[in-house]
XYZ file of C-alpha atoms in Angstrom:
520
model
C 0.225 0.073 -0.040
C 3.252 2.083 0.546
C 4.864 2.044 -2.555
C 1.352 2.532 -4.359
C 1.363 5.839 -2.259
C 4.643 6.689 -3.534
C 4.270 5.636 -7.140
C 1.611 8.492 -7.309
C 2.841 10.791 -5.293
C 6.092 10.033 -7.403
C 3.458 10.168 -10.465
C 2.169 13.511 -9.569
C 5.479 15.442 -8.749
C 6.623 14.199 -12.348
C 3.226 16.161 -13.710
C 3.973 19.199 -11.764
C 7.374 19.376 -13.208
C 6.096 18.551 -16.672
C 3.424 21.307 -16.579
C 6.147 24.076 -14.499
C 7.974 23.444 -17.982
C 5.508 24.322 -20.192
C 3.943 26.727 -18.475
C 7.560 29.004 -19.465
C 6.902 31.256 -21.696
C 8.345 30.173 -25.320
C 10.493 33.123 -26.947
C 11.002 33.573 -30.864
C 14.230 34.591 -31.371
C 16.567 35.577 -34.522
C 19.937 34.257 -32.884
C 20.914 32.553 -29.354
C 24.294 32.168 -28.069
C 25.235 29.308 -26.081
C 27.768 27.209 -24.105
C 29.672 30.664 -23.719
C 32.368 32.342 -21.435
C 30.025 35.323 -20.581
C 31.322 38.361 -19.159
C 27.774 40.536 -18.514
C 30.413 43.547 -17.694
C 28.548 44.052 -14.563
C 29.692 41.202 -12.556
C 33.060 40.702 -11.649
C 33.719 37.041 -13.032
C 32.180 35.042 -15.836
C 28.850 33.502 -16.165
C 27.929 29.799 -17.515
C 24.451 32.376 -19.718
C 23.070 31.936 -22.646
C 22.011 34.728 -24.582
C 18.449 35.405 -26.837
C 18.760 38.299 -29.568
C 14.966 39.153 -30.898
C 15.433 42.050 -33.430
C 17.894 44.788 -32.452
C 18.133 44.495 -28.844
C 18.797 41.310 -26.836
C 16.117 39.124 -25.309
C 16.842 37.211 -22.895
C 19.588 36.350 -20.656
C 18.910 33.018 -19.190
C 20.746 30.984 -17.085
C 22.805 28.024 -19.508
C 20.313 25.767 -20.986
C 17.372 26.739 -18.897
C 16.170 28.777 -21.782
C 12.558 27.601 -23.088
C 14.061 30.345 -26.729
C 13.024 28.398 -30.615
C 15.881 30.796 -32.360
C 16.318 30.560 -36.035
C 19.891 30.362 -35.689
C 21.899 28.714 -32.756
C 25.246 30.392 -31.991
C 27.607 27.731 -29.982
C 29.938 29.782 -28.048
C 31.955 26.510 -26.367
C 35.420 27.868 -25.266
C 34.865 31.635 -26.006
C 34.257 34.293 -23.841
C 31.458 35.651 -24.528
C 30.809 39.927 -23.889
C 29.527 43.658 -24.656
C 30.877 44.713 -27.941
C 33.769 47.060 -27.270
C 32.805 51.334 -26.758
C 36.295 53.372 -28.738
C 35.952 57.114 -27.047
C 38.699 58.537 -28.714
C 39.055 57.316 -33.034
C 39.646 59.306 -35.942
C 37.308 57.167 -38.546
C 34.682 59.373 -40.470
C 36.582 59.390 -43.199
C 36.163 55.797 -43.295
C 32.435 55.989 -41.899
C 32.326 58.092 -44.790
C 32.866 56.230 -47.743
C 31.909 53.372 -49.903
C 34.051 50.710 -48.860
C 32.267 48.158 -47.549
C 35.303 47.384 -45.523
C 34.751 50.419 -43.409
C 35.837 50.359 -39.825
C 36.497 46.649 -40.212
C 39.697 46.976 -38.785
C 37.495 48.643 -35.477
C 35.234 45.545 -35.612
C 38.129 42.616 -35.555
C 39.704 44.594 -32.311
C 36.266 44.080 -31.214
C 35.420 47.392 -31.602
C 30.943 47.587 -32.009
C 30.279 51.202 -31.707
C 33.377 54.467 -32.005
C 33.384 57.692 -30.929
C 34.266 60.509 -33.778
C 35.101 64.415 -32.995
C 38.012 64.479 -29.910
C 40.905 67.111 -30.240
C 38.133 69.787 -30.950
C 37.757 68.285 -34.028
C 34.813 67.354 -34.021
C 31.791 68.592 -36.459
C 29.889 71.690 -35.784
C 27.257 70.043 -38.012
C 26.273 67.278 -35.518
C 22.566 66.148 -37.181
C 23.850 66.701 -41.131
C 26.923 64.323 -40.241
C 24.585 62.124 -38.584
C 22.763 61.775 -40.892
C 25.059 61.831 -44.010
C 26.283 58.588 -41.705
C 23.263 56.825 -41.931
C 22.785 57.115 -45.710
C 25.962 56.197 -46.063
C 25.438 53.019 -43.961
C 28.086 52.652 -41.029
C 30.438 49.439 -39.781
C 29.531 49.905 -36.791
C 27.924 52.669 -34.592
C 28.861 55.871 -34.118
C 28.667 58.519 -31.890
C 29.870 62.370 -32.316
C 31.522 64.995 -30.083
C 30.561 69.054 -31.091
C 34.810 70.324 -31.494
C 36.366 73.584 -29.659
C 38.118 73.836 -32.635
C 36.113 73.952 -35.508
C 33.468 76.073 -33.555
C 36.332 78.785 -32.893
C 37.539 78.242 -36.503
C 34.142 78.890 -38.083
C 33.012 81.943 -35.884
C 36.976 83.683 -35.717
C 39.025 81.517 -37.720
C 42.465 80.511 -36.504
C 43.347 84.007 -34.897
C 45.525 83.727 -31.397
C 43.766 85.409 -29.875
C 40.405 85.712 -27.854
C 37.227 85.341 -28.010
C 35.005 89.127 -27.491
C 31.549 88.470 -25.832
C 30.099 88.243 -29.216
C 32.056 85.733 -30.547
C 31.462 84.163 -27.117
C 27.870 83.880 -27.277
C 28.052 82.731 -31.250
C 30.075 79.443 -30.412
C 27.768 79.457 -26.983
C 24.655 78.793 -29.721
C 26.680 76.617 -32.140
C 27.425 74.551 -29.229
C 24.418 74.059 -27.949
C 22.699 73.524 -31.279
C 25.400 70.689 -31.635
C 24.011 69.680 -27.783
C 20.265 69.066 -29.719
C 21.339 67.176 -32.450
C 22.738 64.325 -29.677
C 25.987 65.355 -29.825
C 27.882 63.889 -26.904
C 29.029 66.705 -25.543
C 32.220 68.893 -26.046
C 36.033 68.278 -27.246
C 38.474 70.186 -27.067
C 42.128 70.144 -28.144
C 44.049 73.189 -25.939
C 46.896 71.973 -27.292
C 46.450 72.125 -30.815
C 45.875 75.469 -32.974
C 43.115 77.389 -33.091
C 41.964 75.764 -29.323
C 44.877 76.274 -28.504
C 44.855 80.587 -28.356
C 41.630 79.691 -26.079
C 41.578 81.163 -22.603
C 40.341 78.693 -19.392
C 37.595 81.434 -19.234
C 36.403 80.367 -22.630
C 36.395 76.680 -22.518
C 33.992 77.396 -18.915
C 31.334 79.198 -20.914
C 31.139 76.961 -22.984
C 30.729 73.734 -20.728
C 28.556 75.414 -19.272
C 26.278 74.707 -22.125
C 26.839 71.289 -22.599
C 26.515 70.973 -18.810
C 22.750 71.940 -18.909
C 22.130 68.936 -21.203
C 23.850 66.267 -19.260
C 27.112 66.971 -21.423
C 30.473 65.672 -21.095
C 33.265 68.185 -21.685
C 36.731 65.484 -23.816
C 39.652 67.506 -23.848
C 43.014 67.117 -25.032
C 44.679 68.679 -22.829
C 46.614 71.914 -23.139
C 49.599 70.315 -22.423
C 50.636 66.875 -21.556
C 54.624 67.380 -21.286
C 56.430 71.098 -20.697
C 55.464 72.356 -24.102
C 53.544 75.095 -22.182
C 52.053 75.062 -18.903
C 53.146 71.401 -17.801
C 51.049 68.237 -17.888
C 50.654 68.983 -14.160
C 48.902 72.029 -14.608
C 46.804 71.147 -17.419
C 45.790 68.559 -15.250
C 43.812 71.492 -13.718
C 42.892 73.381 -15.976
C 40.852 71.109 -16.776
C 39.896 70.213 -13.007
C 39.446 73.679 -13.443
C 37.427 73.876 -15.804
C 34.558 70.732 -14.532
C 34.193 72.267 -11.569
C 33.143 75.425 -12.899
C 30.979 74.709 -15.488
C 29.762 71.390 -13.440
C 29.737 69.086 -15.827
C 31.500 65.702 -16.471
C 35.425 65.698 -17.497
C 36.497 62.823 -19.790
C 41.092 63.443 -20.436
C 41.517 62.288 -23.435
C 44.276 59.336 -23.872
C 46.013 59.831 -20.647
C 50.144 60.260 -20.904
C 52.465 61.564 -19.424
C 54.748 62.701 -22.748
C 58.545 62.831 -22.630
C 61.218 62.614 -20.730
C 60.768 65.905 -18.491
C 57.685 64.812 -16.805
C 58.257 60.913 -17.215
C 56.888 59.870 -13.327
C 54.125 62.282 -12.647
C 51.763 59.491 -12.778
C 52.171 59.799 -9.221
C 50.731 62.811 -8.776
C 48.305 63.438 -11.932
C 46.786 60.732 -10.419
C 46.890 61.818 -6.949
C 45.421 65.106 -8.132
C 42.615 63.352 -10.104
C 41.536 61.871 -7.265
C 41.338 64.234 -4.566
C 38.650 65.790 -7.772
C 36.974 63.364 -6.853
C 37.353 63.416 -3.553
C 35.193 66.858 -3.599
C 32.524 65.653 -6.130
C 34.581 66.518 -9.315
C 33.109 63.986 -11.959
C 36.316 62.530 -14.001
C 37.689 59.850 -16.467
C 39.878 58.902 -18.383
C 41.046 56.961 -21.583
C 44.597 55.391 -23.081
C 45.974 53.575 -25.612
C 48.361 50.620 -24.736
C 51.506 52.245 -26.731
C 54.670 53.821 -25.951
C 54.312 56.215 -28.835
C 51.561 58.550 -29.902
C 51.073 59.620 -33.166
C 50.258 62.920 -34.401
C 51.792 65.672 -37.318
C 55.736 66.517 -37.519
C 54.596 70.295 -36.965
C 51.322 69.241 -33.701
C 54.571 67.678 -32.590
C 57.265 69.953 -32.534
C 56.220 73.301 -34.493
C 55.415 76.612 -32.297
C 51.957 77.488 -32.154
C 52.887 81.238 -32.516
C 54.002 79.895 -36.162
C 50.669 78.253 -37.070
C 48.333 80.875 -36.258
C 45.831 82.228 -39.123
C 46.631 80.459 -42.886
C 48.768 77.492 -43.911
C 50.248 80.217 -46.670
C 51.254 82.098 -43.361
C 52.506 79.830 -41.113
C 54.811 79.026 -44.677
C 55.647 82.651 -44.895
C 57.130 82.677 -41.381
C 58.709 79.443 -41.936
C 61.006 80.750 -44.663
C 61.038 84.564 -42.864
C 64.483 85.063 -41.920
C 64.683 86.971 -38.732
C 62.848 84.330 -37.154
C 65.131 81.934 -38.377
C 66.849 81.642 -34.876
C 63.735 81.654 -32.970
C 62.461 79.424 -34.707
C 65.426 76.859 -34.422
C 65.808 77.304 -30.878
C 62.162 76.346 -30.672
C 61.967 73.665 -32.620
C 65.022 72.485 -31.287
C 63.542 71.601 -27.917
C 60.352 70.713 -28.621
C 62.914 67.597 -30.508
C 63.633 67.289 -27.320
C 60.986 66.908 -25.071
C 59.636 63.928 -27.605
C 63.420 62.643 -26.825
C 65.141 63.297 -29.433
C 64.786 62.440 -34.068
C 65.897 59.090 -33.151
C 62.317 58.945 -31.060
C 60.238 59.933 -33.940
C 59.537 57.961 -36.507
C 58.023 58.555 -39.734
C 54.909 56.905 -40.313
C 52.650 58.438 -43.032
C 54.355 60.520 -45.992
C 53.464 61.926 -49.749
C 56.939 60.182 -50.148
C 57.007 57.365 -49.518
C 60.982 56.359 -49.650
C 60.505 58.230 -46.691
C 58.516 56.167 -44.316
C 59.631 54.203 -41.398
C 62.873 56.341 -41.197
C 63.217 58.570 -38.216
C 64.155 62.323 -38.206
C 67.479 61.574 -37.796
C 68.090 59.443 -40.545
C 66.403 61.005 -42.567
C 68.277 64.126 -41.751
C 71.559 62.831 -41.971
C 70.884 60.790 -45.029
C 70.074 64.615 -46.533
C 73.081 66.398 -44.926
C 71.041 68.672 -42.933
C 70.563 70.168 -39.413
C 68.105 67.839 -37.917
C 66.065 71.270 -37.403
C 66.686 72.245 -41.216
C 65.486 68.752 -42.494
C 61.966 69.269 -40.509
C 61.142 72.378 -41.477
C 61.542 71.221 -45.249
C 58.994 67.974 -44.811
C 56.451 70.535 -43.486
C 56.746 72.973 -46.073
C 56.187 70.209 -48.479
C 52.891 68.800 -46.570
C 51.292 66.395 -43.401
C 53.762 64.141 -42.061
C 52.249 61.810 -39.496
C 54.410 60.664 -37.232
C 55.274 58.473 -33.715
C 56.381 59.675 -31.109
C 58.398 57.202 -28.830
C 57.855 59.213 -25.654
C 55.701 57.164 -22.839
C 57.535 55.273 -19.983
C 56.102 51.775 -19.093
C 55.542 53.121 -15.039
C 53.410 55.914 -16.349
C 52.414 53.228 -19.063
C 51.041 51.274 -15.980
C 50.203 53.021 -13.721
C 47.664 55.118 -15.448
C 46.114 51.245 -16.765
C 45.497 49.966 -13.613
C 42.822 53.299 -12.347
C 39.668 52.013 -12.070
C 38.535 55.636 -13.704
C 40.623 55.265 -16.791
C 38.980 52.943 -19.708
C 40.973 51.351 -23.116
C 40.974 53.543 -26.808
C 42.837 53.869 -29.877
C 43.473 57.435 -31.244
C 43.534 55.723 -33.899
C 45.230 57.749 -37.056
C 47.134 56.468 -40.526
C 50.490 54.908 -39.979
C 50.283 53.900 -35.517
C 49.294 49.757 -35.225
C 46.647 51.455 -32.864
C 44.350 52.166 -35.516
C 44.503 48.237 -36.331
C 44.826 46.919 -32.484
C 44.758 48.549 -29.343
C 41.822 46.855 -27.491
C 44.494 43.362 -28.905
C 47.330 44.704 -27.839
C 46.075 45.911 -24.735
C 44.128 42.271 -23.816
C 47.548 40.294 -24.514
C 50.536 42.965 -23.009
C 48.651 44.071 -19.736
C 46.047 40.987 -19.141
C 48.246 37.896 -20.538
C 51.411 38.713 -20.555
C 51.458 41.336 -17.703
C 49.188 40.599 -15.903
C 48.034 44.052 -14.211
C 44.589 43.616 -14.885
C 41.976 40.307 -15.035
C 40.037 39.315 -17.984
C 36.618 41.181 -16.761
C 38.460 44.295 -15.808
C 39.249 44.638 -19.001
C 36.358 44.479 -20.516
C 34.755 46.294 -18.519
C 37.235 49.255 -19.055
C 35.719 48.309 -22.575
C 32.632 48.828 -22.825
C 30.186 49.056 -19.283
C 32.356 52.203 -17.951
C 32.539 53.326 -21.345
C 29.041 54.277 -22.053
C 28.692 54.882 -18.687
C 30.827 57.633 -18.349
C 29.868 59.066 -21.899
C 26.629 58.933 -21.055
C 25.700 56.139 -23.783
C 22.980 54.063 -22.667
C 21.916 50.724 -23.841
C 25.542 49.712 -24.658
C 27.736 48.722 -23.440
C 26.142 45.550 -21.127
C 24.606 42.744 -21.880
C 21.264 42.864 -19.966
C 18.213 42.359 -21.619
C 16.413 45.881 -23.592
C 20.042 46.771 -24.766
C 21.257 47.316 -28.098
C 22.460 43.854 -29.657
C 26.562 44.276 -29.916
C 28.040 41.811 -28.713
C 31.437 39.618 -29.806
C 32.215 36.583 -29.068
C 35.907 36.222 -28.991
C 38.759 33.545 -28.244
C 40.816 34.643 -25.295
C 44.022 32.088 -26.653
C 43.973 33.982 -29.862
C 42.540 37.430 -29.292
C 45.884 39.005 -30.506
C 47.229 42.474 -32.582
C 49.010 41.766 -35.925
C 49.843 44.851 -36.627
C 52.959 46.624 -35.557
C 55.274 50.088 -36.649
C 56.671 48.042 -39.301
C 53.427 47.268 -40.987
C 50.578 49.154 -38.633
C 47.687 48.031 -41.140
C 47.355 44.135 -40.189
C 43.974 43.432 -38.835
C 43.908 41.881 -36.002
C 41.720 38.418 -34.876
C 40.395 36.306 -33.044
C 37.234 37.636 -32.637
C 34.593 34.685 -34.249
C 31.592 36.275 -34.042
C 30.504 39.415 -33.885
C 26.946 41.110 -34.245
C 25.854 45.014 -33.907
C 22.579 46.390 -33.533
C 21.563 42.091 -33.841
C 23.073 41.733 -37.147
C 25.875 39.033 -37.278
C 28.301 41.573 -39.318
C 31.488 38.431 -38.850
C 30.802 34.613 -38.687
C 33.112 32.326 -38.225
C 35.710 34.898 -38.528
C 34.859 35.747 -41.792
C 33.122 39.275 -43.020
C 30.024 39.293 -43.996
C 30.472 42.814 -45.852
C 27.084 44.318 -43.874
C 27.370 48.129 -42.566
C 24.395 48.305 -40.069
C 26.008 50.744 -37.461
C 24.084 53.287 -36.341
C 24.484 57.018 -35.072
C 24.435 56.816 -31.307
C 22.988 59.912 -30.073
C 23.730 60.678 -26.707
């Protein structure tokens, strides 16, 4: 009798289990990602989860094996990491995104980057709506967000004049910034090291940053000095903090670094200044690329700012002015010294391809001219891109480990950072040096970046968020570009979804342009 009762009870329990299983709502999805090592960017470790994608959104996150999903395509991520697509807060990719090349931004997709920011260094477009419309019509390989550039706004209002803005000019600039924010810009970028941004005083930037703050935007800055070119590295940090305090705006420090022998070791003091400000309530973040060399144009690296005022004709005229020769030579010599000497300046892109891959010192020796005369002659011929080997490993490591520093590329032609920054950071600082965990790397490349920049619904694997998802092989996620061949694609990303569309399938790019404009 007892056995019969036990049998009836067992059958009843089985029936309950079956009924509860049947009561689970069945989800119809486009994709179901199973068996992966999932980093949602919200936990400090991986989880055993399955991810469902419906249209452009993540529509379900389940414990592995517990989903009730009928998917058009199941992606098996066994032995793979599943994470949010990376967000690069500092790129120079508008030219590629506006091109007709179906591969546009493939160099970022193969790094795991699904969203890029443009308009950095004060060079952002003034017409945010017009730029966004062109991008959408053209179709783009990654998502893109835009910053409105202080330098561009200033140049539109007052040209490249080496003077402070009048009240009328400032009012006009404020209107342009407000318009850009209304059209979806993340915030204002400045390039206070570059012309014409370098001609602005602190008060001008504060007044424009206040406009941005009204729209809950950010202030992103290439600081006035990262070395000893003018006010000094630490003073430039202080100026940036002052702007943020007065404007009550979030401060984002672009490609944070201690540039040049004069300021090596100052990362410790810089970090202290930033953390003291944070403790007082100033909201501050920064980004960093994982290389010891920066990249810029030769004239920006070594020419005094006063020489570059007004037009290019005026610039060349000053270079040819015999009355200015002694002053020019002295200041250029000092700027080259700050960057570690002519042997530390590697030509990476120039109209004369024979000079690419040579240092300024080597070119000078071959031409039998002085280093300064060689540099002036090159600049007169056109834009010369250089890699400037000017950072110490100690400072790079120190900034890398700060919880408020995120991953970026600042990608430019001639420098491997454009093709390889994210895998370079993973291989060098997670795998080799073990300064970061895999989780920290992913969080610094996705969730934190989105949060600092004010990008909503991206950077996390969560139901309702945009389905920007990468599935990558941790053992083979690596940078292939270097300074001898800067434009080799990275490897290791097996699948990529951008807004729910598969754009990389089993390591193969599908020629799909599925990016969108991401407004604040």
